[in-house]
Coordinates of C-alpha atoms in Angstrom, one line a residue:
M1 CA 81.9 9.4 -93.5
K2 CA 82.6 6.3 -91.7
K3 CA 80.5 4.3 -93.8
R4 CA 81.6 5.8 -96.9
I5 CA 85.3 4.8 -95.7
V6 CA 84.5 0.8 -95.2
C7 CA 82.4 1.3 -98.7
A8 CA 85.5 2.8 -100.2
G9 CA 87.7 -0.1 -98.8
L10 CA 85.8 -3.0 -99.9
T11 CA 85.9 -1.7 -103.4
L12 CA 89.9 -1.1 -103.2
C13 CA 90.1 -4.4 -102.1
F14 CA 87.8 -5.6 -105.1
F15 CA 90.0 -3.7 -107.3
L16 CA 93.0 -5.7 -105.9
L17 CA 92.1 -8.5 -107.6
F18 CA 92.8 -7.1 -110.4
Q19 CA 95.9 -4.5 -109.9
P20 CA 98.2 -6.6 -107.7
Q21 CA 101.0 -3.9 -108.2
I22 CA 99.3 -1.7 -105.9
K23 CA 98.0 -4.6 -103.2
T24 CA 100.3 -3.4 -100.1
D25 CA 99.3 0.0 -100.4
V26 CA 95.7 -0.1 -100.3
K27 CA 95.4 -3.3 -98.0
N28 CA 97.6 -0.8 -95.3
A29 CA 95.0 2.0 -96.1
V30 CA 91.7 -0.2 -95.6
S31 CA 93.2 -1.6 -92.5
G32 CA 93.8 1.7 -91.1
A33 CA 90.2 2.6 -92.0
V34 CA 88.3 -0.6 -90.9
R35 CA 90.4 0.3 -87.7
E36 CA 89.1 3.8 -87.3
W37 CA 85.4 2.6 -87.9
L38 CA 85.5 -0.3 -85.0
G39 CA 86.6 3.0 -82.8
S40 CA 90.4 2.9 -82.3
G41 CA 90.1 5.4 -78.9
T42 CA 90.8 8.3 -81.5
Q43 CA 88.6 10.5 -82.4
T44 CA 88.8 13.3 -85.4
D45 CA 85.3 14.7 -85.7
G46 CA 84.8 15.9 -82.1
Q47 CA 82.0 13.4 -81.9
P48 CA 82.2 11.4 -78.1
E49 CA 83.9 8.2 -77.9
Q50 CA 81.9 5.2 -78.4
E51 CA 82.7 1.7 -76.7
A52 CA 83.2 -1.0 -78.8
P53 CA 80.7 -3.5 -79.6
T54 CA 80.6 -6.5 -77.8
F55 CA 80.7 -10.4 -79.3
E56 CA 76.9 -10.3 -78.7
Q57 CA 76.3 -7.1 -80.2
Q58 CA 78.4 -8.0 -83.3
L59 CA 76.5 -11.0 -83.7
G60 CA 73.0 -9.2 -83.5
V61 CA 72.3 -11.6 -80.3
E62 CA 70.5 -10.1 -77.6
Q63 CA 71.4 -10.9 -74.0
D64 CA 69.0 -14.0 -72.4
R65 CA 67.8 -12.5 -69.5
S66 CA 66.0 -9.5 -68.3
V67 CA 64.7 -8.7 -65.1
M68 CA 61.3 -8.4 -64.2
D69 CA 59.7 -6.7 -60.7
V70 CA 57.1 -8.8 -59.4
T71 CA 54.5 -9.2 -56.2
L72 CA 54.7 -12.8 -54.5
Y73 CA 52.2 -13.6 -51.7
F74 CA 53.1 -15.8 -48.3
R75 CA 51.6 -16.5 -45.8
F76 CA 51.9 -13.9 -42.9
A77 CA 53.2 -15.1 -39.6
D78 CA 50.8 -18.0 -38.0
T79 CA 48.0 -16.5 -39.6
G80 CA 45.5 -17.3 -42.2
V81 CA 46.5 -14.1 -44.5
L82 CA 48.9 -13.5 -47.3
G83 CA 51.6 -10.7 -46.8
A84 CA 53.5 -9.7 -50.1
A85 CA 57.0 -9.8 -50.9
T86 CA 58.5 -7.6 -53.9
A87 CA 60.9 -9.4 -56.0
Q88 CA 62.8 -9.6 -59.0
L89 CA 62.6 -12.1 -61.6
D90 CA 65.9 -12.9 -63.8
M91 CA 64.1 -14.3 -66.7
R92 CA 65.6 -16.5 -69.2
R93 CA 64.1 -17.0 -73.2
E94 CA 63.7 -20.9 -71.9
E95 CA 61.6 -20.0 -69.0
T96 CA 58.2 -18.3 -68.8
V97 CA 56.8 -15.6 -66.1
A98 CA 54.1 -17.8 -65.0
S99 CA 56.3 -21.1 -64.4
S100 CA 58.9 -18.5 -63.2
L101 CA 56.5 -17.2 -60.5
V102 CA 54.8 -20.3 -59.5
Q103 CA 58.5 -21.7 -58.9
R104 CA 59.4 -18.6 -56.6
L105 CA 56.4 -19.4 -54.7
I106 CA 57.4 -23.1 -54.0
D107 CA 60.7 -21.9 -52.9
G108 CA 59.3 -19.8 -50.1
P109 CA 60.3 -15.7 -49.0
D110 CA 63.5 -14.7 -48.8
I111 CA 65.7 -13.7 -45.8
A112 CA 64.6 -10.0 -45.7
H113 CA 60.9 -11.2 -45.5
D114 CA 61.3 -13.1 -42.1
R115 CA 57.8 -12.0 -41.0
L116 CA 56.3 -14.3 -44.0
S117 CA 56.3 -18.4 -44.5
G118 CA 56.0 -21.1 -47.3
V119 CA 52.9 -22.9 -47.3
F120 CA 54.3 -25.7 -49.8
P121 CA 55.5 -28.9 -48.1
Q122 CA 58.9 -30.0 -48.8
G123 CA 59.3 -32.1 -52.0
T124 CA 56.3 -29.9 -53.7
Q125 CA 57.6 -29.7 -57.1
L126 CA 56.2 -28.0 -60.7
L127 CA 55.8 -30.3 -63.7
S128 CA 54.2 -27.5 -65.8
V129 CA 52.4 -24.2 -66.7
T130 CA 49.9 -23.5 -69.6
G131 CA 47.9 -21.0 -70.4
D132 CA 44.4 -20.9 -72.6
G133 CA 43.3 -17.7 -72.7
A134 CA 41.9 -15.8 -69.4
T135 CA 42.6 -19.7 -67.4
A136 CA 46.3 -20.7 -66.5
F137 CA 46.8 -24.6 -65.8
V138 CA 49.3 -25.5 -63.0
T139 CA 50.2 -28.7 -62.4
L140 CA 52.1 -30.4 -59.0
N141 CA 53.3 -33.3 -58.1
R142 CA 51.9 -35.4 -55.4
A143 CA 53.9 -34.2 -52.4
F144 CA 51.9 -30.5 -52.6
L145 CA 49.2 -33.2 -50.6
G146 CA 51.6 -34.6 -48.5
K147 CA 52.8 -34.0 -44.8
P148 CA 53.1 -30.2 -43.8
D149 CA 56.1 -28.8 -42.9
G150 CA 57.0 -29.3 -39.3
A151 CA 54.0 -31.8 -38.3
P152 CA 54.3 -34.9 -36.2
S153 CA 54.2 -38.6 -38.2
D154 CA 50.6 -39.1 -37.0
W155 CA 49.6 -35.8 -38.3
E156 CA 46.9 -37.3 -40.5
D157 CA 45.1 -38.7 -36.9
L158 CA 44.9 -35.6 -35.1
A159 CA 42.6 -32.9 -36.2
V160 CA 44.7 -29.5 -35.4
W161 CA 46.9 -30.5 -38.3
Q162 CA 44.2 -31.7 -40.8
E163 CA 42.9 -28.3 -40.4
E164 CA 46.3 -26.5 -40.7
A165 CA 47.3 -28.6 -43.6
A166 CA 43.5 -27.8 -45.4
L167 CA 44.9 -23.8 -44.4
R168 CA 47.9 -23.9 -45.9
R169 CA 46.5 -25.7 -49.2
R170 CA 44.3 -23.2 -49.8
L171 CA 46.7 -20.2 -49.0
A172 CA 48.8 -22.0 -51.5
V173 CA 46.3 -22.2 -54.5
Q174 CA 45.4 -18.1 -53.7
S175 CA 48.9 -17.4 -53.7
I176 CA 49.3 -18.7 -57.3
V177 CA 46.5 -17.4 -58.1
L178 CA 47.1 -14.0 -56.7
A179 CA 50.6 -14.0 -58.5
L180 CA 49.4 -15.1 -61.9
T181 CA 46.2 -12.9 -61.7
E182 CA 48.5 -9.6 -60.9
E183 CA 48.6 -7.1 -63.8
G184 CA 45.7 -9.0 -65.7
R185 CA 48.0 -12.2 -66.6
Y186 CA 45.5 -14.8 -66.2
Q187 CA 42.2 -14.1 -64.5
R188 CA 41.7 -17.6 -63.1
V189 CA 44.0 -20.7 -62.0
Q190 CA 42.9 -24.5 -62.3
L191 CA 45.3 -26.4 -60.3
Y192 CA 46.1 -30.2 -60.9
V193 CA 48.2 -33.0 -59.6
A194 CA 50.0 -35.5 -60.9
D195 CA 52.9 -38.1 -59.8
N196 CA 55.1 -36.7 -62.6
D197 CA 55.8 -35.2 -66.2
D198 CA 54.2 -38.3 -67.8
D199 CA 51.4 -38.6 -65.6
V200 CA 47.9 -37.6 -66.6
P201 CA 47.4 -34.3 -64.4
E202 CA 44.2 -35.0 -62.0
R203 CA 42.0 -32.2 -60.7
I204 CA 42.1 -32.0 -56.6
P205 CA 39.1 -33.1 -54.3
M206 CA 37.8 -30.5 -52.3
Y207 CA 38.3 -32.3 -48.7
W208 CA 42.0 -31.6 -49.3
F209 CA 41.0 -28.2 -48.9
D210 CA 38.2 -28.9 -46.4
P211 CA 38.4 -31.5 -44.4
S212 CA 34.7 -31.2 -43.5
S213 CA 33.5 -31.5 -46.8
G214 CA 31.6 -35.1 -47.3
D215 CA 31.4 -35.1 -50.9
A216 CA 34.4 -36.9 -52.6
S217 CA 33.1 -36.0 -56.0
M218 CA 33.4 -32.2 -55.4
M219 CA 36.4 -31.0 -57.2
L220 CA 38.6 -27.7 -56.7
A221 CA 37.3 -25.2 -59.9
A222 CA 39.1 -22.7 -61.2
C223 CA 39.8 -20.2 -59.0
P224 CA 39.6 -16.4 -59.6
R225 CA 41.5 -13.8 -57.5
D226 CA 40.0 -13.3 -53.8
E227 CA 42.1 -10.4 -52.4
S228 CA 40.2 -11.1 -49.0
V229 CA 43.2 -13.0 -48.2
L230 CA 45.6 -10.3 -48.7
L231 CA 47.0 -7.9 -45.9
T232 CA 45.5 -4.8 -46.8
P233 CA 45.5 -1.9 -44.5
R234 CA 42.1 -2.2 -43.3
L235 CA 42.8 -5.9 -42.4
A236 CA 46.2 -5.5 -41.0
M237 CA 44.2 -2.6 -38.5
D238 CA 41.7 -5.4 -37.9
M239 CA 44.2 -7.9 -36.9
I240 CA 45.9 -5.1 -34.6
L241 CA 42.9 -4.1 -32.9
S242 CA 41.7 -7.8 -32.4
A243 CA 45.0 -8.6 -30.8
W244 CA 44.5 -5.9 -28.9
K245 CA 41.2 -6.6 -27.4
A246 CA 42.4 -10.5 -26.9
Q247 CA 45.2 -9.3 -24.9
D248 CA 46.9 -11.3 -27.3
W249 CA 50.4 -9.5 -27.8
Q250 CA 52.2 -12.5 -28.9
A251 CA 49.7 -12.1 -32.1
L252 CA 49.7 -8.3 -32.4
Y253 CA 54.0 -8.4 -32.3
P254 CA 54.4 -9.5 -35.9
L255 CA 52.0 -6.4 -37.0
L256 CA 54.5 -3.8 -35.3
A257 CA 56.7 -1.5 -37.9
R258 CA 60.4 -1.9 -37.2
T259 CA 61.4 1.4 -38.0
Q260 CA 64.7 3.3 -37.2
E261 CA 63.3 5.9 -35.8
D262 CA 61.5 3.3 -32.8
E263 CA 63.6 1.1 -31.1
M264 CA 61.9 -2.2 -31.7
P265 CA 61.3 -4.4 -27.9
T266 CA 61.5 -8.2 -28.0
L267 CA 58.4 -10.2 -27.4
S268 CA 58.8 -10.3 -23.8
V269 CA 59.5 -6.6 -23.3
F270 CA 56.7 -5.7 -25.4
E271 CA 53.9 -8.1 -23.2
S272 CA 55.6 -6.3 -20.3
Q273 CA 54.9 -3.1 -21.4
M274 CA 51.0 -4.2 -22.7
Y275 CA 50.3 -6.0 -19.7
G276 CA 51.7 -2.8 -17.5
L277 CA 49.6 -0.1 -18.9
G278 CA 46.5 -1.9 -18.1
V279 CA 44.5 -0.8 -21.2
S280 CA 41.7 -3.2 -22.9
L281 CA 39.8 -2.5 -25.9
L282 CA 36.0 -2.8 -25.7
D283 CA 34.6 -2.5 -29.3
Y284 CA 35.7 -0.9 -32.1
T285 CA 35.1 -0.1 -35.9
V286 CA 37.5 0.8 -38.6
S287 CA 37.3 2.2 -42.3
D288 CA 38.7 1.1 -45.3
G289 CA 41.5 3.2 -45.2
T290 CA 43.4 5.7 -47.9
V291 CA 46.5 4.6 -49.6
S292 CA 49.2 7.2 -50.1
T293 CA 50.3 8.0 -53.7
D294 CA 53.9 7.0 -53.0
G295 CA 52.4 3.3 -51.6
Q296 CA 54.1 3.8 -48.2
S297 CA 51.8 4.7 -45.8
A298 CA 47.9 4.3 -44.9
T299 CA 45.4 6.2 -42.8
I300 CA 42.6 4.4 -41.0
V301 CA 39.4 6.1 -39.5
L302 CA 39.1 4.3 -35.9
D303 CA 35.9 4.7 -33.4
A304 CA 36.8 2.5 -30.2
S305 CA 36.0 2.4 -26.6
I306 CA 38.5 1.5 -24.0
R307 CA 39.0 0.9 -20.7
S308 CA 42.2 1.5 -18.5
E309 CA 42.4 0.5 -15.1
E310 CA 43.4 3.1 -13.4
G311 CA 41.6 6.0 -15.6
G312 CA 38.2 4.3 -16.2
D313 CA 36.2 4.2 -19.7
A314 CA 37.1 6.3 -22.5
L315 CA 36.2 7.1 -26.4
I316 CA 38.1 7.2 -29.9
E317 CA 36.1 8.9 -32.0
R318 CA 37.3 9.4 -35.8
E319 CA 40.6 9.4 -35.1
S320 CA 43.3 8.9 -38.1
V321 CA 45.7 6.1 -37.4
P322 CA 48.7 6.1 -39.4
L323 CA 50.1 2.7 -40.7
V324 CA 53.3 2.0 -42.4
R325 CA 54.7 -0.1 -44.9
D326 CA 57.4 -2.7 -43.8
A327 CA 59.2 -5.1 -45.4
D328 CA 56.3 -4.5 -48.1
N329 CA 53.8 -5.3 -45.6
W330 CA 51.2 -3.1 -43.7
A331 CA 52.4 -2.3 -39.5
I332 CA 51.6 -0.3 -37.2
R333 CA 54.3 1.9 -35.0
L334 CA 54.6 1.2 -31.9
P335 CA 54.5 4.7 -30.9
T336 CA 50.9 4.9 -32.6
L337 CA 49.6 1.6 -30.3
M338 CA 51.0 3.6 -27.3
S339 CA 49.1 6.9 -28.3
L340 CA 45.6 5.0 -28.6
M341 CA 46.4 3.6 -25.0
I342 CA 47.3 6.4 -23.6
R343 CA 44.5 8.8 -23.6
E344 CA 44.7 12.7 -22.1

């Protein structure tokens, strides 16, 4: 009905060119019809009121951004494992998903994921991301191969920092690979370095990732996805049990779930609790585990032998151990851990 009114109005406007004597009356009629079409707030046909179109909608221009849910990967605590962090990318037309993902990895995790840390040195810049079929080509500036954050000035002369720098670079490469191969965006990633945007990208010798590599001609190849560095339920449980076996409560502490149901002790209180129990883990095996349909919990089957300073030895046989997601990563509740140590 409204379209007919507008079309009639336009016909009348054309007719005005030849009938000036009725110009004023028709102009008023057309103006009223157009106001009704645009929506003056009055409905006469019983239909719900519609919002007036925005300026962008009238021009036929879509908003220049959209939100995309993604998973990013950062170093978990001080381990050689990558933890997950869900995030939202606010995409603009001039940006690509791949370049946005890599830039977010370089920027590091947000404060909500305080058990995760970035692995790219300060000053690292993304120069380009291009794709060719199943391979993504990522170029960083040479600061990527520079001084690790927190390292002393003589870090290049210290074996422990050489190893730490190499570990961070390996984790950095795999964090990019994992992010870019998520959902099959790409199958592998080739990493390069360059001085600036105008410099020719160069492949990176393997000794930057493995100080023991003696072949200077061996270069980093295109890397496929490697999920062995991901904090899966099985790996999380293995890290928990390995720390328990070594009595390394500081290493176990980041793997405790911080839930509303359980009061989270400080590290010193937790260490006192564990030493006070006096229960040692002698040996263990774990299953791969299964994840719940909602993805928020997992169950691991555990076989283990333990020794108590007061009660002697005991066996844990085919026991189902629950893990929960805490800030996107797998963790164990303190009561669950205590139940493994205190046997009836």
